[in-house]
Amino acid sequence: MAAVMTGQGATRLSYNHNLTPEWARQEVSTGTTIMAVEFDGGVVMGADSRTTTGAYIANRVTDKLTQIHDQIFCCRSGSAADTQAIADAVTYQLGFHSIELDEAPLVQTAANLFKEMCYKYREELMAGIIVAGWDKRRGGQVYTVPMGGMMVRQPFSIGGSGSSYIYGFVDSSYKRGMSKEECLQFTANALSLAMERDGSSGGVVRLAAISESGVERRVILGNQLPKFASC
Amino acid sequence: MFETSNSSWLSEEVKTGTTIMAIEFDGGVVLGSDSRVSAGESIVNRVMNKLSPLHDKIYCALSGSAADAQAMADMVSYQLQLHSIEMGEAPRVSSAATLVRNISYKHKEELSAHLIVAGWDRRKGGQVFVTLDGMIARQPFAVGGSGSSYIYGYVDSAYRPGMTKEECLHFVTNTLTLAMGRDGSSGGVAYLVTITEKGSEEKVILGNELPAFHDE
């Protein structure tokens, strides 16, 4: 008989030893903090880079900002498998739609496609997605499609497990009419604060700025993140 | 008569859902709380003062189960009074915090309340102690209750060591307002208490006087 130390520190005697470690039996989740902000002329999107299976960090440099079309991206949170599958499906559908239309698709269309899938399969899926991008008709737009499958446009949106900790910060810091640089700084600050408090968020901060001229991607490494005084 | 389907609040435990906080400054402390007490979805008290005096210059902020928190505060207030009479001087903040910790730890399994203890004493000035789950730790500032999750980012970014009394009052008011804006279990008015060598001063900020942020 083997003595097994469980996560809670209690000692347990088990006969039927499960040889798979605890973390390998957990679902892979993009624990996460994600964010997107509109500015006049485009959007800024940001995400942390941690993917966890239980307490094990399966990927510490994940890219949660997924391209759906030339100037439309999505931020993924929730189950890594579910969000990857949905993003792949929407990318295909949007690509097809764009070819039929013979012009760049609308951000609202992409958001609707996400919403259709997330709502229809709401019982099976665990996915919180923020869709953002730029199109000719309405400029920069951010749409949030949280778990359950509703869809709403917002001037800025935060999501993922780490977002709870930064509601106060974003509510107090957000101002309408920020420039692209101010939005980038706002996003980087918010994500750093969330990563500092949420165990499921961490790693590096990945940013993307989307405007008429295209997409500009940046990474802020751990040691370059903004620092805050706290106890 | 009470068997209607929307009377679940009669059987729900009464919780001070809450947002509470306390912060030290040079010369004293500021404590703050919201005023909502909920039983399920019902608000059973929208003006409850969750800042409870343990002694003249030591207060505690209550969160969690309303009954447990009040019971703990009453017990500690009695023990502290006795201790103070025996010692012949005003009690220390760390003594009050230790008494709270002793009760929390001993009855860890039965109680579900978290008290933040803060006050002023002659030896160490303003002090804030957290006693969550039966531990005790002194911190420059502390937040607690269900609403506190939403404001960690804000307090981490806005806190600076060495703030004055007015800056602390401003900081606490903003923080409580932001939390009340996002947490369904926190709301109502903001109660503030400032404790210094001179004594304690209570203040209420009504709902319409609270600061407004971008979406209002």
CSV table of C-alpha atoms in Angstrom, one decimal, chain A:
chain,number,residue,atom,x,y,z
A,1,MET,CA,0.0,0.0,0.0
A,2,ALA,CA,1.3,3.4,-0.9
A,3,ALA,CA,0.9,6.6,1.0
A,4,VAL,CA,0.0,9.5,-1.2
A,5,MET,CA,0.2,13.1,-0.3
A,6,THR,CA,-2.8,15.0,-1.7
A,7,GLY,CA,-2.9,18.6,-2.6
A,8,GLN,CA,-4.5,19.5,0.7
A,9,GLY,CA,-1.6,18.1,2.7
A,10,ALA,CA,-3.6,15.2,4.1
A,11,THR,CA,-2.0,11.7,3.9
A,12,ARG,CA,-4.1,9.1,2.2
A,13,LEU,CA,-3.5,5.3,1.9
A,14,SER,CA,-4.6,4.1,-1.5
A,15,TYR,CA,-4.6,0.6,-3.1
A,16,ASN,CA,-5.9,1.5,-6.5
A,17,HIS,CA,-3.0,3.8,-7.3
A,18,ASN,CA,-3.9,6.1,-10.2
A,19,LEU,CA,-0.7,6.3,-12.1
A,20,THR,CA,-1.8,9.4,-14.0
A,21,PRO,CA,-0.7,12.5,-12.0
A,22,GLU,CA,-3.5,14.9,-10.8
A,23,TRP,CA,-2.6,17.6,-13.3
A,24,ALA,CA,-2.8,15.3,-16.3
A,25,ARG,CA,-6.4,14.5,-15.4
A,26,GLN,CA,-7.5,18.2,-15.4
A,27,GLU,CA,-8.9,19.9,-18.4
A,28,VAL,CA,-6.6,22.3,-20.2
A,29,SER,CA,-7.8,25.8,-19.5
A,30,THR,CA,-6.7,29.2,-20.7
A,31,GLY,CA,-7.1,30.5,-17.1
A,32,THR,CA,-6.4,33.9,-18.4
A,33,THR,CA,-6.9,37.6,-18.5
A,34,ILE,CA,-7.9,39.1,-21.8
A,35,MET,CA,-8.8,42.7,-22.8
A,36,ALA,CA,-9.7,44.8,-25.8
A,37,VAL,CA,-10.2,48.6,-26.1
A,38,GLU,CA,-11.6,50.7,-29.0
A,39,PHE,CA,-9.9,53.9,-30.0
A,40,ASP,CA,-10.6,56.3,-32.9
A,41,GLY,CA,-9.2,54.4,-35.8
A,42,GLY,CA,-8.9,50.9,-34.5
A,43,VAL,CA,-8.6,48.6,-31.5
A,44,VAL,CA,-6.0,47.4,-29.1
A,45,MET,CA,-6.1,43.8,-27.8
A,46,GLY,CA,-4.1,42.2,-25.1
A,47,ALA,CA,-3.8,38.9,-23.3
A,48,ASP,CA,-1.5,37.1,-20.8
A,49,SER,CA,0.3,33.9,-21.9
A,50,ARG,CA,-0.5,31.2,-19.4
A,51,THR,CA,-2.3,27.9,-20.1
A,52,THR,CA,-2.9,25.6,-17.2
A,53,THR,CA,-3.8,22.0,-16.5
A,54,GLY,CA,-4.8,22.2,-12.9
A,55,ALA,CA,-1.8,23.7,-11.1
A,56,TYR,CA,0.7,22.8,-13.9
A,57,ILE,CA,1.4,25.5,-16.5
A,58,ALA,CA,1.2,23.6,-19.8
A,59,ASN,CA,2.3,26.6,-21.9
A,60,ARG,CA,3.8,29.7,-20.4
A,61,VAL,CA,4.1,31.6,-23.8
A,62,THR,CA,0.6,30.9,-25.2
A,63,ASP,CA,-0.7,33.2,-27.9
A,64,LYS,CA,-4.3,33.9,-27.0
A,65,LEU,CA,-4.8,36.5,-29.7
A,66,THR,CA,-6.0,34.5,-32.7
A,67,GLN,CA,-6.4,36.0,-36.1
A,68,ILE,CA,-9.8,35.4,-37.7
A,69,HIS,CA,-9.3,37.5,-40.7
A,70,ASP,CA,-6.9,40.2,-42.0
A,71,GLN,CA,-8.1,42.9,-39.6
A,72,ILE,CA,-10.2,40.9,-37.2
A,73,PHE,CA,-8.8,39.1,-34.1
A,74,CYS,CA,-10.3,37.3,-31.1
A,75,CYS,CA,-9.1,36.9,-27.5
A,76,ARG,CA,-9.7,33.4,-26.1
A,77,SER,CA,-10.5,32.4,-22.5
A,78,GLY,CA,-11.9,29.3,-21.0
A,79,SER,CA,-11.2,25.8,-22.3
A,80,ALA,CA,-8.3,25.9,-24.7
A,81,ALA,CA,-9.7,23.1,-26.9
A,82,ASP,CA,-13.2,24.6,-27.1
A,83,THR,CA,-11.9,28.1,-28.0
A,84,GLN,CA,-9.4,26.8,-30.6
A,85,ALA,CA,-12.1,24.7,-32.2
A,86,ILE,CA,-14.6,27.6,-32.3
A,87,ALA,CA,-12.0,30.0,-33.7
A,88,ASP,CA,-11.0,27.5,-36.4
A,89,ALA,CA,-14.6,27.1,-37.4
A,90,VAL,CA,-15.3,30.8,-37.5
A,91,THR,CA,-12.1,31.5,-39.4
A,92,TYR,CA,-13.3,29.1,-42.1
A,93,GLN,CA,-16.8,30.5,-42.2
A,94,LEU,CA,-15.6,34.1,-42.3
A,95,GLY,CA,-13.1,33.4,-45.0
A,96,PHE,CA,-15.7,31.8,-47.2
A,97,HIS,CA,-18.2,34.6,-46.6
A,98,SER,CA,-15.5,37.2,-47.5
A,99,ILE,CA,-14.8,35.5,-50.8
A,100,GLU,CA,-18.5,35.4,-51.6
A,101,LEU,CA,-18.8,39.1,-50.7
A,102,ASP,CA,-15.6,40.0,-52.5
A,103,GLU,CA,-14.7,42.4,-49.8
A,104,ALA,CA,-13.3,42.5,-46.2
A,105,PRO,CA,-15.8,41.1,-43.7
A,106,LEU,CA,-17.4,43.3,-40.9
A,107,VAL,CA,-16.2,42.8,-37.3
A,108,GLN,CA,-19.9,42.5,-36.4
A,109,THR,CA,-20.2,39.5,-38.8
A,110,ALA,CA,-17.3,37.7,-37.1
A,111,ALA,CA,-18.8,38.5,-33.7
A,112,ASN,CA,-22.2,37.1,-34.8
A,113,LEU,CA,-20.6,33.9,-36.1
A,114,PHE,CA,-18.9,33.4,-32.7
A,115,LYS,CA,-22.2,34.1,-30.9
A,116,GLU,CA,-24.2,31.7,-33.1
A,117,MET,CA,-21.8,28.9,-32.2
A,118,CYS,CA,-21.4,29.7,-28.5
A,119,TYR,CA,-25.1,30.1,-28.0
A,120,LYS,CA,-26.1,26.9,-29.9
A,121,TYR,CA,-23.6,24.7,-28.1
A,122,ARG,CA,-23.7,26.6,-24.8
A,123,GLU,CA,-24.2,23.5,-22.6
A,124,GLU,CA,-21.2,21.8,-24.1
A,125,LEU,CA,-18.8,24.7,-24.4
A,126,MET,CA,-16.7,26.6,-21.9
A,127,ALA,CA,-15.6,29.6,-23.9
A,128,GLY,CA,-15.4,33.4,-23.2
A,129,ILE,CA,-14.4,35.3,-26.3
A,130,ILE,CA,-13.7,38.9,-27.1
A,131,VAL,CA,-13.8,39.7,-30.9
A,132,ALA,CA,-12.2,42.9,-32.0
A,133,GLY,CA,-11.0,44.5,-35.2
A,134,TRP,CA,-11.3,47.2,-37.8
A,135,ASP,CA,-13.6,47.5,-40.8
A,136,LYS,CA,-14.4,50.3,-43.3
A,137,ARG,CA,-18.0,50.8,-42.2
A,138,ARG,CA,-17.6,51.3,-38.4
A,139,GLY,CA,-13.9,51.6,-37.7
A,140,GLY,CA,-12.5,50.0,-34.6
A,141,GLN,CA,-15.0,47.8,-32.7
A,142,VAL,CA,-15.0,45.5,-29.7
A,143,TYR,CA,-17.6,42.8,-29.2
A,144,THR,CA,-17.8,40.5,-26.2
A,145,VAL,CA,-19.2,37.0,-26.4
A,146,PRO,CA,-19.1,35.7,-22.8
A,147,MET,CA,-20.0,32.2,-21.6
A,148,GLY,CA,-23.7,31.5,-22.4
A,149,GLY,CA,-23.5,33.1,-25.8
A,150,MET,CA,-24.7,36.6,-25.6
A,151,MET,CA,-23.0,39.3,-27.7
A,152,VAL,CA,-22.7,43.0,-27.1
A,153,ARG,CA,-20.5,45.8,-28.3
A,154,GLN,CA,-18.6,47.7,-25.7
A,155,PRO,CA,-16.0,50.6,-25.8
A,156,PHE,CA,-13.7,48.2,-23.9
A,157,SER,CA,-14.1,44.7,-22.6
A,158,ILE,CA,-12.2,42.5,-20.1
A,159,GLY,CA,-12.6,38.7,-19.7
A,160,GLY,CA,-11.1,35.6,-18.2
A,161,SER,CA,-10.5,34.6,-14.6
A,162,GLY,CA,-8.1,37.4,-14.0
A,163,SER,CA,-10.6,40.1,-15.1
A,164,SER,CA,-12.5,40.1,-11.7
A,165,TYR,CA,-9.5,41.7,-10.1
A,166,ILE,CA,-9.2,44.6,-12.5
A,167,TYR,CA,-12.8,45.8,-12.7
A,168,GLY,CA,-12.1,48.5,-10.2
A,169,PHE,CA,-8.9,49.5,-12.0
A,170,VAL,CA,-10.4,49.7,-15.5
A,171,ASP,CA,-13.6,51.5,-14.2
A,172,SER,CA,-11.4,54.2,-12.7
A,173,SER,CA,-8.8,54.5,-15.4
A,174,TYR,CA,-10.8,54.3,-18.6
A,175,LYS,CA,-11.6,57.6,-20.4
A,176,ARG,CA,-13.3,58.0,-23.7
A,177,GLY,CA,-11.2,59.3,-26.6
A,178,MET,CA,-7.8,57.8,-25.7
A,179,SER,CA,-5.1,57.6,-28.3
A,180,LYS,CA,-3.6,54.3,-29.5
A,181,GLU,CA,-0.6,54.7,-27.3
A,182,GLU,CA,-2.7,55.5,-24.3
A,183,CYS,CA,-4.8,52.4,-25.0
A,184,LEU,CA,-1.7,50.2,-25.2
A,185,GLN,CA,-0.5,51.6,-21.9
A,186,PHE,CA,-3.9,51.1,-20.3
A,187,THR,CA,-4.1,47.5,-21.5
A,188,ALA,CA,-0.6,46.7,-20.4
A,189,ASN,CA,-1.2,48.1,-16.9
A,190,ALA,CA,-4.5,46.3,-16.5
A,191,LEU,CA,-3.1,43.0,-17.6
A,192,SER,CA,0.0,43.3,-15.3
A,193,LEU,CA,-2.2,44.0,-12.3
A,194,ALA,CA,-4.4,41.0,-13.1
A,195,MET,CA,-1.4,38.7,-13.7
A,196,GLU,CA,-0.1,39.8,-10.3
A,197,ARG,CA,-3.2,38.7,-8.5
A,198,ASP,CA,-4.6,35.8,-10.5
A,199,GLY,CA,-2.7,32.5,-10.3
A,200,SER,CA,-4.2,31.3,-13.6
A,201,SER,CA,-2.8,34.3,-15.5
A,202,GLY,CA,0.9,35.1,-16.0
A,203,GLY,CA,3.9,34.9,-18.3
A,204,VAL,CA,4.2,37.7,-20.9
A,205,VAL,CA,1.8,40.3,-22.1
A,206,ARG,CA,0.9,40.0,-25.8
A,207,LEU,CA,-0.6,43.1,-27.5
A,208,ALA,CA,-2.0,43.7,-30.9
A,209,ALA,CA,-3.1,47.0,-32.4
A,210,ILE,CA,-5.4,46.8,-35.4
A,211,SER,CA,-6.2,49.8,-37.6
A,212,GLU,CA,-6.8,50.6,-41.2
A,213,SER,CA,-3.1,50.2,-42.0
A,214,GLY,CA,-3.0,46.7,-40.6
A,215,VAL,CA,-2.0,44.7,-37.5
A,216,GLU,CA,0.9,45.5,-35.3
A,217,ARG,CA,1.9,42.9,-32.7
A,218,ARG,CA,4.0,43.4,-29.6
A,219,VAL,CA,5.2,41.4,-26.6
A,220,ILE,CA,6.1,42.7,-23.2
A,221,LEU,CA,8.3,40.3,-21.3
A,222,GLY,CA,8.0,39.6,-17.6
A,223,ASN,CA,10.8,41.8,-16.5
A,224,GLN,CA,9.6,44.7,-18.6
A,225,LEU,CA,6.0,44.7,-17.2
A,226,PRO,CA,4.9,47.8,-15.4
A,227,LYS,CA,5.4,47.5,-11.6
A,228,PHE,CA,3.1,48.7,-8.9
A,229,ALA,CA,3.7,49.2,-5.2
A,230,SER,CA,1.6,46.7,-3.1
A,231,CYS,CA,1.9,44.7,0.0
